[in-house]
Amino acid sequence: MTTAPAVLDAERLLTDDLYFYENLIVIEDRNRKPLAFKVNKAQQILHDKLTNRDIAVKAGQLGITTFFLARYLKETLTVSGTTAVVVAHEEFLTQRLLHRTTVMYNYFPSVIHTTAGPIYKPRMNQDSANQKSFKQMNSTFYIGTARAFVFGRGEPIHRFLGSEVAFWPDANRILVPTMQRVPLDGEMMLESTPNGEGNRFHEIVMEARSGNSIWTLHQLHWWYEDEYKIVRGDAAALPPDRGKLTFTSDETSLIVRAGWPDTEAEDRIRWRRRKIREINVEFWQEFMEDLSSCFLMSGNMFYDENEIERLRQNCYPAPYRFQNTLIWEQPDTEWDNPNYLIAVDPGQGKVSKSVATVWRINITATEERPLVQHVATLSGLYDPQTFAPMVEKLARYYFTAKIAPERNGHGMAFCGAVALYPNLYRQTDVVNGFQTKVIGWSTTGAARLGSRGTKTYMMDELNHLLPDIECHDEDILVELTQVRIAGDGKFEFVGKGDDFHDSAAIMAATRSSVRGAEGRGFAGTKGWR
């Protein structure tokens, strides 16, 4: 443990959190030895990027809870009238957090010599099983469990940490009233290792990931912990891995994404292989690598897991924008004679999203281009009447792309709004194969194995098409992973929405309509197919 300088800068103690932690906060290491608190990489990322409403998906043992205990103890000791609350998911963890806070307070110097003179340690006037109060500062630090959180509903909370929220038995019971008691300039932090899909933590993460949320999402990967390495020759490595490693394609993709240099890459992958051998599939939940793989869920995936994993490894943020559209590939020149299809799942606009995905449909696959390439996505809480002209403008940007909207529900209004557009998917008569004048794709039948409705048909088409698809949009792939087959054969959509999924499935069902001899439309287009 390092000793604090004889005289500390009084102004920096109040304005520079890291200066405060490193000079005044003491923690215990894993061997219960005291040491000065210095932030690690994951803690530094949070310190630099925190907003007032944050949610973090984390790997285990990154010290995130310790960081917030130090942060909130500083607040209660230095800012008059502060109420800080930490809620954990079980009693054992609550007692551990209480112990860590007690260690920090007990090691806090009784007199701090500063450039502004001596500052005396605030005296604790209440030290119960769950609460520490400092009468001199009129501040309170409360630590409780999710099952027994009964802090007064009328009192404001200035700092709130929800620890391991994914494991809370009824998260909304705590979060709904708490959110009303934390002022806008207060701080709420929710953090957890993943615990499957369908719980409130997972829902908030997906909302934050979409960008349409009050929450800022932080992804804290396992490689932020320096100790998660095994060097060459170490007996802790699996016997075949003690020498030089040959990486799999999955490992190579991870190395590129994490940005490890050659030496570190070997040490990291060697550790990763050991952990996967220890805990098997649970590794991706306990040691978060990305949002697509960390939320494990019981039940069989409907879509081919290997193909989803192949696609997921090649996801990256869209490099371009066209108005509100995320663009992965700009339109080819007209002389390349590209075929584009826009599959549209219109939403209500208040709760359900409207999603339009743009696909390049190639007549034959080549080394450069697979049969189907996703190139752009337009999505948001738009009603059908607002969404229709946006999709039309996007379709003209892609050389009068064919628009294939779903005709059900809100899709009826969308189809009416785009009726004058020159290149629309129209329903095909299943008996004679002729195209009718009816605009759009009609989704029918129960969503279950063996159903003869078009819902199952379009999902089957998408599943069979996956090996021939190129897609870099993680929103689409996340929703595909959330389609499960229940015991009775029904499809379950375990996430909060299926809009991106449905758009992709509509593409699979209607893609053949853009092949062969077909009129390309009117102004701004050329030729016949």
Coordinates of C-alpha atoms in Angstrom, one line a residue:
M1 CA 0.0 0.0 0.0
T2 CA 1.4 3.4 -1.0
T3 CA 1.2 6.3 1.5
A4 CA -0.5 9.6 0.7
P5 CA 1.6 12.7 0.0
A6 CA 2.2 14.8 3.1
V7 CA 0.0 17.6 1.8
L8 CA -2.8 17.0 -0.8
D9 CA -4.2 19.5 -3.2
A10 CA -7.6 20.5 -1.6
E11 CA -9.2 21.5 -4.9
R12 CA -8.2 18.4 -6.7
L13 CA -9.6 16.2 -3.9
L14 CA -13.1 17.7 -4.6
T15 CA -12.9 17.9 -8.4
D16 CA -10.7 15.0 -9.5
D17 CA -12.2 11.6 -8.5
L18 CA -9.2 9.6 -9.5
Y19 CA -6.9 11.8 -7.4
F20 CA -9.2 11.2 -4.4
Y21 CA -9.3 7.4 -4.9
E22 CA -5.6 6.9 -5.3
N23 CA -4.7 9.0 -2.3
L24 CA -7.5 8.3 0.2
I25 CA -9.3 5.0 -0.7
V26 CA -7.8 1.7 0.4
I27 CA -9.2 -1.7 -0.7
E28 CA -8.3 -5.3 0.1
D29 CA -6.8 -7.4 -2.7
R30 CA -7.8 -11.0 -3.2
N31 CA -5.5 -12.1 -0.4
R32 CA -7.1 -9.5 2.0
K33 CA -4.0 -7.3 1.9
P34 CA -4.7 -3.6 1.9
L35 CA -3.6 -1.5 -1.1
A36 CA -4.2 1.9 -2.5
F37 CA -7.1 1.9 -5.0
K38 CA -6.0 2.5 -8.6
V39 CA -8.5 2.2 -11.3
N40 CA -8.1 -0.6 -13.9
K41 CA -9.1 -0.4 -17.6
A42 CA -12.8 -1.3 -17.2
Q43 CA -13.1 1.2 -14.3
Q44 CA -11.3 3.9 -16.3
I45 CA -13.7 3.4 -19.2
L46 CA -16.7 3.9 -17.0
H47 CA -15.1 6.9 -15.3
D48 CA -14.5 8.6 -18.7
K49 CA -17.9 7.7 -20.3
L50 CA -20.5 7.9 -17.5
T51 CA -23.7 9.8 -18.0
N52 CA -26.5 10.1 -15.5
R53 CA -28.3 6.9 -16.7
D54 CA -25.9 4.0 -17.4
I55 CA -26.2 0.3 -17.9
A56 CA -23.2 -2.0 -18.2
V57 CA -23.0 -5.6 -19.4
K58 CA -19.8 -6.9 -17.8
A59 CA -17.5 -9.9 -17.5
G60 CA -16.9 -11.2 -14.0
Q61 CA -14.3 -9.9 -11.6
L62 CA -13.6 -6.5 -13.3
G63 CA -14.1 -4.5 -10.1
I64 CA -17.1 -2.5 -11.2
T65 CA -19.0 -2.7 -7.9
T66 CA -15.8 -1.7 -6.0
F67 CA -15.4 1.3 -8.3
F68 CA -18.9 2.5 -7.4
L69 CA -18.5 1.9 -3.7
A70 CA -15.5 4.2 -3.8
R71 CA -17.3 6.7 -5.9
Y72 CA -20.4 6.8 -3.7
L73 CA -18.4 6.8 -0.4
K74 CA -16.5 9.9 -1.7
E75 CA -19.9 11.6 -2.4
T76 CA -21.3 10.9 1.0
L77 CA -18.1 12.1 2.7
T78 CA -17.7 15.3 0.7
V79 CA -21.1 16.4 -0.6
S80 CA -23.6 17.5 2.0
G81 CA -27.0 15.9 1.9
T82 CA -26.1 13.0 -0.3
T83 CA -28.1 9.8 -0.3
A84 CA -26.3 6.9 -2.0
V85 CA -28.0 3.5 -2.4
V86 CA -26.5 0.2 -3.6
V87 CA -28.8 -2.8 -4.2
A88 CA -27.4 -6.3 -4.7
H89 CA -29.2 -9.5 -5.7
E90 CA -28.5 -11.6 -2.6
E91 CA -27.7 -11.3 1.1
F92 CA -24.2 -12.8 0.8
L93 CA -23.2 -10.2 -1.8
T94 CA -24.7 -7.4 0.3
Q95 CA -22.6 -8.3 3.3
R96 CA -19.5 -8.5 1.1
L97 CA -20.2 -5.0 -0.3
L98 CA -20.9 -3.7 3.2
H99 CA -17.5 -5.1 4.3
R100 CA -15.7 -3.5 1.4
T101 CA -17.3 -0.1 2.3
T102 CA -16.3 -0.5 5.9
V103 CA -12.7 -1.3 4.9
M104 CA -12.6 1.9 2.8
Y105 CA -14.0 4.0 5.6
N106 CA -11.8 2.5 8.3
Y107 CA -8.6 3.1 6.3
F108 CA -9.7 6.7 5.6
P109 CA -7.2 9.0 7.4
S110 CA -8.6 10.7 10.4
V111 CA -6.8 14.0 9.4
I112 CA -6.1 14.9 5.8
H113 CA -3.4 17.5 5.4
T114 CA -4.3 19.7 2.4
T115 CA -3.2 23.0 0.8
A116 CA -6.3 24.5 2.4
G117 CA -5.5 23.2 5.9
P118 CA -6.4 20.0 7.8
I119 CA -9.7 18.2 6.8
Y120 CA -11.1 15.9 9.4
K121 CA -12.7 12.5 8.6
P122 CA -16.5 12.8 9.0
R123 CA -17.7 10.8 12.0
M124 CA -20.2 7.9 11.4
N125 CA -23.2 8.3 13.7
Q126 CA -25.0 5.2 12.5
D127 CA -23.4 1.9 11.4
S128 CA -26.1 -0.8 11.0
A129 CA -26.3 -3.9 9.0
N130 CA -27.4 -1.9 5.9
Q131 CA -26.8 1.7 6.5
K132 CA -24.0 4.1 7.2
S133 CA -24.9 7.7 8.2
F134 CA -22.8 10.8 8.6
K135 CA -24.6 13.4 10.7
Q136 CA -22.0 16.0 10.1
M137 CA -22.6 15.8 6.3
N138 CA -26.3 15.0 6.6
S139 CA -25.6 12.1 4.2
T140 CA -26.5 8.4 4.1
F141 CA -25.0 5.3 2.4
Y142 CA -27.5 2.4 2.2
I143 CA -26.7 -1.1 1.0
G144 CA -29.5 -3.7 0.6
T145 CA -30.8 -6.7 -1.3
A146 CA -33.2 -6.8 -4.2
R147 CA -35.6 -9.0 -2.1
A148 CA -35.7 -6.6 0.9
F149 CA -35.2 -3.1 -0.6
V150 CA -37.6 -1.0 1.5
F151 CA -35.8 2.4 1.5
G152 CA -38.4 5.2 2.0
R153 CA -40.3 5.9 -1.2
G154 CA -40.6 9.6 -0.6
E155 CA -36.9 10.4 -0.1
P156 CA -34.6 11.4 -3.0
I157 CA -31.8 9.2 -4.1
H158 CA -28.8 11.0 -5.5
R159 CA -26.6 8.0 -6.4
F160 CA -28.0 4.6 -7.2
L161 CA -26.2 1.4 -8.1
G162 CA -28.1 -1.8 -9.1
S163 CA -25.6 -4.6 -8.9
E164 CA -26.2 -7.9 -10.8
V165 CA -29.6 -6.7 -11.9
A166 CA -30.1 -9.6 -14.3
F167 CA -30.4 -11.8 -11.2
W168 CA -33.0 -9.7 -9.4
P169 CA -36.3 -11.7 -8.9
D170 CA -38.5 -8.7 -9.8
A171 CA -36.4 -5.8 -11.1
N172 CA -39.3 -3.6 -12.0
R173 CA -40.5 -3.6 -8.4
I174 CA -37.4 -1.7 -7.5
L175 CA -36.5 0.2 -10.7
V176 CA -39.9 1.8 -11.4
P177 CA -40.2 3.7 -8.1
T178 CA -36.4 4.3 -7.9
M179 CA -36.3 6.0 -11.3
Q180 CA -38.8 8.5 -10.0
R181 CA -36.7 9.3 -7.0
V182 CA -33.4 9.9 -8.7
P183 CA -33.3 13.5 -10.0
L184 CA -32.3 14.2 -13.6
D185 CA -28.9 15.4 -12.4
G186 CA -28.6 12.4 -10.1
E187 CA -26.9 9.1 -11.1
M188 CA -28.3 5.6 -11.8
M189 CA -26.0 2.8 -12.7
L190 CA -27.3 -0.7 -13.5
E191 CA -24.6 -3.4 -14.0
S192 CA -24.6 -7.2 -14.3
T193 CA -23.1 -10.2 -15.9
P194 CA -25.7 -11.6 -18.3
N195 CA -28.4 -14.0 -17.1
G196 CA -30.2 -15.1 -20.3
E197 CA -32.9 -13.3 -22.2
G198 CA -36.3 -12.1 -21.3
N199 CA -35.5 -10.5 -18.0
R200 CA -35.7 -6.7 -17.4
F201 CA -31.9 -6.2 -17.5
H202 CA -31.8 -7.8 -21.0
E203 CA -34.7 -5.7 -22.1
I204 CA -33.0 -2.4 -21.0
V205 CA -29.7 -3.5 -22.6
M206 CA -31.5 -4.1 -25.9
E207 CA -33.3 -0.7 -25.6
A208 CA -30.0 1.1 -24.9
R209 CA -28.4 -0.7 -27.8
S210 CA -31.0 0.5 -30.2
G211 CA -30.1 4.1 -29.3
N212 CA -33.8 4.9 -28.5
S213 CA -33.4 4.9 -24.7
I214 CA -32.6 7.1 -21.7
W215 CA -29.8 4.6 -20.9
T216 CA -26.2 4.7 -22.1
L217 CA -24.9 1.2 -22.8
H218 CA -21.3 0.1 -21.8
Q219 CA -19.9 -3.3 -22.8
L220 CA -17.1 -4.4 -20.5
H221 CA -15.3 -7.4 -22.0
W222 CA -13.3 -10.0 -20.2
W223 CA -10.0 -8.9 -21.7
Y224 CA -10.1 -5.6 -19.8
E225 CA -8.8 -7.7 -16.8
D226 CA -5.0 -7.9 -17.1
E227 CA -4.9 -11.2 -15.2
Y228 CA -6.9 -13.1 -17.8
K229 CA -3.8 -14.5 -19.6
I230 CA -1.7 -17.7 -19.6
V231 CA 1.8 -17.4 -20.9
R232 CA 3.5 -20.0 -23.1
G233 CA 4.8 -22.9 -21.1
D234 CA 2.6 -22.3 -18.1
A235 CA 1.3 -25.5 -16.5
A236 CA -2.1 -23.8 -16.1
A237 CA -2.6 -24.0 -19.9
L238 CA -4.2 -27.1 -21.5
P239 CA -1.5 -29.5 -22.5
P240 CA -1.8 -29.0 -26.3
D241 CA -1.7 -25.2 -25.7
R242 CA 1.6 -24.9 -23.8
G243 CA 3.6 -24.2 -27.0
K244 CA 2.9 -21.9 -29.9
L245 CA -0.7 -21.7 -30.8
T246 CA -2.5 -22.0 -34.2
F247 CA -5.7 -19.9 -34.1
T248 CA -9.1 -20.9 -35.4
S249 CA -11.0 -18.5 -37.6
D250 CA -13.2 -17.6 -34.6
E251 CA -10.2 -16.8 -32.5
T252 CA -8.6 -14.8 -35.3
S253 CA -11.7 -12.7 -35.6
L254 CA -11.7 -12.1 -31.9
I255 CA -8.0 -11.1 -31.9
V256 CA -8.7 -8.5 -34.7
R257 CA -11.7 -7.1 -32.8
A258 CA -9.9 -6.9 -29.5
G259 CA -6.8 -5.4 -31.1
W260 CA -4.3 -7.6 -29.3
P261 CA -0.6 -7.7 -30.5
D262 CA 0.8 -11.1 -31.3
T263 CA 2.3 -11.9 -27.9
E264 CA -0.8 -10.8 -26.0
A265 CA -3.1 -12.7 -28.4
E266 CA -1.4 -16.0 -27.6
D267 CA -1.7 -15.4 -23.9
R268 CA -5.3 -14.3 -24.1
I269 CA -6.4 -17.2 -26.3
R270 CA -4.6 -19.7 -24.2
W271 CA -6.5 -18.5 -21.1
R272 CA -9.8 -18.4 -23.1
R273 CA -9.4 -22.1 -24.2
R274 CA -8.7 -23.1 -20.6
K275 CA -11.9 -21.4 -19.4
I276 CA -14.1 -22.7 -22.2
R277 CA -12.9 -26.2 -21.3
E278 CA -13.8 -25.6 -17.6
I279 CA -17.3 -24.2 -18.0
N280 CA -18.2 -25.0 -21.6
V281 CA -21.0 -22.8 -23.1
E282 CA -21.4 -20.8 -19.9
F283 CA -18.1 -19.1 -20.8
W284 CA -19.9 -16.7 -23.1
Q285 CA -22.2 -15.7 -20.3
E286 CA -19.6 -15.3 -17.5
F287 CA -17.0 -13.7 -19.7
M288 CA -18.8 -11.3 -22.0
E289 CA -17.3 -11.0 -25.6
D290 CA -20.3 -9.4 -27.4
L291 CA -24.0 -8.9 -27.0
S292 CA -24.9 -11.5 -29.6
S293 CA -23.4 -14.4 -27.6
C294 CA -23.5 -13.4 -23.9
F295 CA -27.3 -13.7 -23.3
L296 CA -27.7 -17.5 -23.2
M297 CA -31.2 -18.8 -23.3
S298 CA -32.8 -22.2 -22.8
G299 CA -34.6 -23.7 -25.8
N300 CA -33.4 -24.6 -29.2
M301 CA -32.6 -21.9 -31.7
F302 CA -34.7 -22.0 -34.8
Y303 CA -32.0 -20.5 -37.1
D304 CA -28.8 -22.3 -37.9
E305 CA -26.4 -21.5 -35.0
N306 CA -23.2 -22.0 -37.1
E307 CA -24.4 -19.6 -39.8
I308 CA -25.5 -17.0 -37.3
E309 CA -22.1 -17.2 -35.6
R310 CA -20.4 -16.9 -39.0
L311 CA -22.4 -13.7 -39.7
R312 CA -22.0 -12.4 -36.2
Q313 CA -18.2 -12.5 -36.5
N314 CA -18.4 -10.0 -39.4
C315 CA -20.7 -7.4 -37.8
Y316 CA -19.5 -3.8 -37.6
P317 CA -21.1 -0.4 -37.3
A318 CA -22.4 1.2 -40.5
P319 CA -19.7 3.4 -42.1
Y320 CA -22.2 5.6 -44.0
R321 CA -25.5 7.4 -43.5
F322 CA -28.2 8.5 -45.9
Q323 CA -30.5 10.7 -43.9
N324 CA -31.8 8.4 -41.2
T325 CA -30.6 5.2 -42.9
L326 CA -27.5 3.2 -41.8
I327 CA -25.5 2.3 -44.9
W328 CA -23.1 -0.6 -45.1
E329 CA -22.7 -0.5 -48.9
Q330 CA -23.5 2.5 -51.1
P331 CA -25.6 1.9 -54.3
D332 CA -23.5 0.5 -57.1
T333 CA -23.3 2.5 -60.3
E334 CA -26.3 2.1 -62.6
W335 CA -24.1 0.4 -65.2
D336 CA -23.5 -2.5 -62.8
N337 CA -27.2 -3.2 -63.2
P338 CA -27.8 -4.0 -59.5
N339 CA -31.0 -5.6 -58.2
Y340 CA -32.2 -4.1 -54.9
L341 CA -35.1 -5.2 -52.7
I342 CA -36.4 -3.3 -49.6
A343 CA -38.3 -5.5 -47.2
V344 CA -40.5 -3.5 -44.9
D345 CA -42.1 -4.5 -41.5
P346 CA -44.2 -1.4 -40.7
G347 CA -44.8 -0.8 -37.0
Q348 CA -47.3 1.2 -35.0
G349 CA -44.7 3.9 -34.3
K350 CA -45.3 4.3 -30.5
V351 CA -44.2 0.9 -29.2
S352 CA -43.3 -1.3 -32.2
K353 CA -40.6 -0.1 -34.6
S354 CA -40.9 0.2 -38.3
V355 CA -38.0 -1.5 -40.1
A356 CA -36.9 -1.4 -43.7
T357 CA -33.8 -3.5 -44.7
V358 CA -32.2 -3.1 -48.1
W359 CA -30.8 -6.1 -49.9
R360 CA -28.8 -6.6 -53.1
I361 CA -30.1 -9.7 -54.8
N362 CA -27.5 -11.2 -57.1
I363 CA -28.5 -13.6 -59.9
T364 CA -25.5 -15.9 -59.2
A365 CA -23.0 -16.1 -56.4
T366 CA -19.4 -15.2 -57.0
E367 CA -16.3 -15.0 -54.8
E368 CA -16.9 -11.3 -54.4
R369 CA -20.6 -11.4 -53.9
P370 CA -22.9 -14.0 -52.3
L371 CA -26.5 -14.4 -53.6
V372 CA -27.9 -11.9 -51.1
Q373 CA -26.2 -8.9 -49.4
H374 CA -27.7 -6.7 -46.8
V375 CA -26.6 -3.2 -47.6
A376 CA -28.7 -0.8 -45.4
T377 CA -31.2 -0.5 -42.6
L378 CA -33.8 2.2 -41.9
S379 CA -35.6 1.8 -38.5
G380 CA -37.3 3.8 -35.8
L381 CA -40.6 4.6 -34.0
Y382 CA -42.3 5.8 -37.2
D383 CA -46.0 5.4 -37.9
P384 CA -46.8 4.0 -41.4
Q385 CA -47.7 7.3 -43.0
T386 CA -44.4 8.9 -41.8
F387 CA -42.4 5.8 -42.7
A388 CA -43.7 5.4 -46.3
P389 CA -42.1 8.5 -47.9
M390 CA -38.9 7.8 -46.1
V391 CA -38.8 4.3 -47.6
E392 CA -39.7 5.6 -51.0
K393 CA -36.8 8.1 -50.9
L394 CA -34.5 5.3 -49.8
A395 CA -35.7 3.0 -52.6
R396 CA -35.0 5.7 -55.3
Y397 CA -31.6 6.1 -53.8
Y398 CA -31.0 2.4 -54.6
F399 CA -32.0 2.8 -58.2
T400 CA -35.8 2.4 -57.8
A401 CA -35.4 -0.7 -55.6
K402 CA -38.4 -3.0 -55.3
I403 CA -40.3 -2.4 -52.1
A404 CA -41.8 -5.5 -50.4
P405 CA -43.9 -4.4 -47.4
E406 CA -45.8 -6.7 -45.0
R407 CA -49.5 -6.1 -45.6
N408 CA -50.8 -7.1 -42.2
G409 CA -52.1 -4.7 -39.5
H410 CA -50.2 -1.4 -39.8
G411 CA -48.8 -2.6 -43.1
M412 CA -52.2 -1.9 -44.8
A413 CA -51.7 1.8 -44.2
F414 CA -48.2 1.7 -45.4
C415 CA -49.2 -0.2 -48.6
G416 CA -51.8 2.5 -49.3
A417 CA -49.3 5.2 -48.8
V418 CA -46.8 3.8 -51.3
A419 CA -49.3 2.6 -53.9
L420 CA -48.1 5.0 -56.6
Y421 CA -44.4 4.0 -56.3
P422 CA -43.5 2.3 -59.6
N423 CA -41.7 -0.9 -58.3
L424 CA -43.7 -2.7 -55.7
Y425 CA -43.9 -6.4 -54.7
R426 CA -47.4 -7.7 -55.5
Q427 CA -48.9 -10.9 -54.2
T428 CA -48.6 -13.9 -56.5
D429 CA -51.5 -16.2 -57.2
V430 CA -50.3 -19.6 -55.9
V431 CA -52.5 -21.5 -58.4
N432 CA -51.4 -20.0 -61.7
G433 CA -48.3 -18.2 -60.6
F434 CA -49.5 -14.8 -62.0
Q435 CA -48.8 -11.6 -60.2
T436 CA -52.0 -9.9 -58.8
K437 CA -52.6 -6.2 -58.2
V438 CA -52.5 -6.7 -54.4
I439 CA -49.5 -4.9 -52.9
G440 CA -47.4 -6.5 -50.2
W441 CA -46.6 -9.8 -48.4
S442 CA -49.4 -11.3 -46.3
T443 CA -48.1 -13.1 -43.2
T444 CA -50.6 -15.8 -42.2
G445 CA -50.8 -18.9 -40.0
A446 CA -49.5 -19.9 -36.6
A447 CA -45.8 -19.4 -35.9
R448 CA -44.9 -23.1 -35.2
L449 CA -43.2 -26.0 -36.8
G450 CA -45.3 -27.7 -39.5
S451 CA -47.7 -24.8 -40.0
R452 CA -48.7 -24.2 -43.6
G453 CA -49.0 -20.5 -43.1
T454 CA -46.8 -18.0 -44.7
K455 CA -45.1 -17.1 -41.4
T456 CA -43.5 -20.5 -41.2
Y457 CA -42.7 -20.4 -44.9
M458 CA -40.8 -17.1 -44.8
M459 CA -38.9 -18.2 -41.8
D460 CA -37.9 -21.5 -43.5
E461 CA -36.8 -19.6 -46.5
L462 CA -34.6 -17.3 -44.4
N463 CA -33.1 -20.3 -42.6
H464 CA -32.2 -22.0 -45.9
L465 CA -30.8 -18.8 -47.3
L466 CA -28.4 -18.1 -44.4
P467 CA -25.4 -19.7 -46.0
D468 CA -25.8 -17.4 -49.0
I469 CA -26.2 -14.2 -47.1
E470 CA -23.8 -11.4 -46.2
C471 CA -25.0 -9.2 -43.3
H472 CA -23.1 -6.9 -41.0
D473 CA -26.1 -5.5 -39.1
E474 CA -26.0 -6.8 -35.5
D475 CA -29.6 -5.8 -34.9
I476 CA -30.8 -8.3 -37.4
L477 CA -28.6 -11.1 -36.1
V478 CA -29.6 -10.5 -32.5
E479 CA -33.2 -11.0 -33.3
L480 CA -32.5 -14.1 -35.2
T481 CA -30.8 -15.6 -32.2
Q482 CA -33.9 -14.9 -30.1
V483 CA -36.2 -17.1 -32.1
R484 CA -36.5 -20.4 -30.2
I485 CA -38.5 -23.6 -30.6
A486 CA -40.6 -24.4 -27.5
G487 CA -41.5 -27.9 -26.5
D488 CA -44.8 -27.8 -28.3
G489 CA -43.2 -26.7 -31.5
K490 CA -44.3 -23.1 -31.3
F491 CA -41.8 -20.3 -32.1
E492 CA -40.9 -18.1 -29.2
F493 CA -39.5 -14.6 -29.8
V494 CA -37.8 -14.1 -26.5
G495 CA -36.5 -10.6 -27.1
K496 CA -38.6 -7.4 -26.9
G497 CA -39.2 -7.2 -30.7
D498 CA -39.1 -9.1 -33.9
D499 CA -39.2 -6.2 -36.4
F500 CA -35.7 -6.7 -37.8
H501 CA -36.3 -10.4 -38.0
D502 CA -39.6 -10.1 -39.9
S503 CA -38.1 -7.7 -42.4
A504 CA -35.3 -10.2 -43.1
A505 CA -37.8 -13.0 -43.4
I506 CA -40.0 -11.0 -45.8
M507 CA -36.9 -10.5 -48.0
A508 CA -36.3 -14.3 -48.1
A509 CA -39.8 -14.9 -49.1
T510 CA -40.0 -12.2 -51.8
R511 CA -36.4 -12.1 -53.2
S512 CA -37.2 -14.1 -56.3
S513 CA -39.6 -11.4 -57.5
V514 CA -36.6 -9.2 -58.4
R515 CA -35.0 -11.8 -60.7
G516 CA -35.7 -12.5 -64.3
A517 CA -37.6 -10.3 -66.9
E518 CA -39.3 -7.5 -65.0
G519 CA -40.0 -3.8 -65.7
R520 CA -37.7 -1.6 -63.7
G521 CA -40.1 1.3 -63.4
F522 CA -40.3 4.8 -64.8
A523 CA -38.3 7.9 -64.4
G524 CA -34.8 7.4 -63.2
T525 CA -34.6 3.8 -64.2
K526 CA -33.5 1.9 -67.3
G527 CA -34.3 -1.3 -69.2
W528 CA -36.3 -4.4 -68.4
R529 CA -35.4 -7.5 -66.4

